[in-house]
Amino acid sequence: MENPTDRPDRPERPQRPARPVAGRRFYDGANRPVTPKQFRPDRGGSEFDDRPARPRGRGGSDNQGDAPEGRTPRPDRDDARPPYRSREGGSDRPRYENRSAQASSIDMLFGLRPILEALSAGRTLEKIFLLRGTKNSLVTDISTAAREAGIQVQMVPVEKLDNLTRKNHQGAVAFVSPIDYVPLDNIVSGLFEEGKVPFLLLLDRITDVRNFGAIARTAECLGVQAIVVPSRGAAQINGDALKTSAGALNILPVCREVSLHETVRFLQQSGITVVACTEKAEEAVGSTEIDFTGPVAVLMGSEEDGISPDLLNLADVKLKVPMTGQIQSLNVGVAAGIMLFEVARQRVQQA
């Protein structure tokens, strides 16, 4: 049988030039596409190698010129764009898949001097991270200014800072708070001067941002006039908290105090009754006649261990939410809603 490859009447197929680099693209220091030296015409490359190599898949295709008839190339495609583009707005900003989610939900400051200048200008910072082991005058000044402003400072390893941002942080990253905190003494004195009955909410170490946002939303709806949180160990007020609160954190004043123990004593000296909601209490809400129509501050504890024992001992009244089910546990946001509703119910009846 005759071998088809030995037929003299069959035309010989032309040999196609090799592609320069299949599926890869090269860039210079200015992020411009370049052709490797071994594929340049002056280095013996083929006639097809005078164009920059295009990657396959996400960055482009080598078959761009083989598009079917009737199809026009997209005008937003540019040969000079990087292979990794962000999906928002079509900008040439690189997209980092493993970037921390915190960077997209809250503004950040980088560098020692910008953070120090922000503190000097009175900007509200949520938290400051400094590189562990750094010793210079700027770090000392930042720590001192943050301590005076009641801002939490953490000394962390470089891996933590690199995980927060890919930018040149210089060993310092700070989160800018989306809200401005209000001094508690201004709130209390202002309420009494306006002839209003204080109705406050104290949150002891609520760390989940969505719980915090949900509590703020309930508190604003039920007439709470201010929320008090500690400067350390509290949930970070970021975009998730604002979204969960449905805008309540933009309306309801938030007070950040260094010590909740001193805060409880200050409220008691101001004539405000501090009511703690805890499962360790003997009396339940609604089982006894407790007057909530006067000045009152409701104290709620953390998601894990509730109100700290030393803070619980300072409370004037201790109440628990009555439960008959088998779980015998409530989310702190739900428990806060029940307590705040009881206060609002009595005040509505009195009015």
Short mmCIF file of N, CA, C and O in Angstrom, two decimals, residues 23 37 44 70 74 78 82 84 100 107 109-110 163 198 300 325:
data_model
loop_
_atom_site.label_atom_id
_atom_site.label_comp_id
_atom_site.label_asym_id
_atom_site.label_seq_id
_atom_site.Cartn_x
_atom_site.Cartn_y
_atom_site.Cartn_z
N GLY A 23 2.37 31.84 25.83
CA GLY A 23 1.69 32.01 27.10
C GLY A 23 2.43 32.85 28.11
O GLY A 23 2.14 32.80 29.30
N LYS A 37 15.48 39.25 23.98
CA LYS A 37 16.56 39.46 23.02
C LYS A 37 16.65 38.33 22.00
O LYS A 37 16.92 38.57 20.82
N GLY A 44 18.42 37.36 15.14
CA GLY A 44 18.15 36.14 14.41
C GLY A 44 16.76 35.61 14.60
O GLY A 44 16.47 34.48 14.19
N GLY A 70 -16.67 39.98 10.74
CA GLY A 70 -17.82 40.60 11.35
C GLY A 70 -17.61 40.98 12.81
O GLY A 70 -18.40 41.72 13.37
N ARG A 74 -12.39 44.73 20.74
CA ARG A 74 -12.89 45.60 21.80
C ARG A 74 -12.02 46.83 21.94
O ARG A 74 -10.80 46.72 22.02
N ASP A 78 -5.96 47.06 25.28
CA ASP A 78 -4.75 47.78 24.89
C ASP A 78 -3.56 46.86 25.07
O ASP A 78 -3.43 46.17 26.07
N PRO A 82 -1.21 45.86 31.67
CA PRO A 82 -0.61 44.72 32.38
C PRO A 82 -1.51 43.51 32.27
O PRO A 82 -2.71 43.61 32.01
N TYR A 84 -2.63 41.65 34.59
CA TYR A 84 -3.59 41.53 35.69
C TYR A 84 -4.23 42.89 35.90
O TYR A 84 -3.60 43.81 36.43
N SER A 100 -5.82 41.52 52.29
CA SER A 100 -6.71 41.49 53.43
C SER A 100 -8.01 42.23 53.13
O SER A 100 -8.02 43.28 52.49
N ASP A 107 -10.43 52.97 55.57
CA ASP A 107 -9.27 53.70 55.09
C ASP A 107 -8.08 53.41 55.99
O ASP A 107 -8.21 53.21 57.20
N LEU A 109 -3.77 54.49 56.81
CA LEU A 109 -2.62 55.37 56.67
C LEU A 109 -1.36 54.53 56.77
O LEU A 109 -1.30 53.56 57.54
N PHE A 110 -0.34 54.91 56.00
CA PHE A 110 0.91 54.15 55.99
C PHE A 110 2.06 55.10 56.32
O PHE A 110 2.07 56.24 55.90
N ASN A 163 0.48 41.71 55.50
CA ASN A 163 -0.83 41.15 55.22
C ASN A 163 -1.91 42.22 55.14
O ASN A 163 -2.90 42.07 54.43
N PRO A 198 -31.50 60.57 80.48
CA PRO A 198 -30.45 59.78 79.81
C PRO A 198 -30.85 58.32 79.63
O PRO A 198 -31.40 57.69 80.54
N MET A 300 -24.08 45.52 78.58
CA MET A 300 -24.06 44.21 77.91
C MET A 300 -22.63 43.71 77.84
O MET A 300 -21.69 44.50 77.67
N GLY A 325 -36.14 27.35 76.92
CA GLY A 325 -35.67 26.36 75.96
C GLY A 325 -34.49 25.57 76.47
O GLY A 325 -34.00 25.77 77.59
#
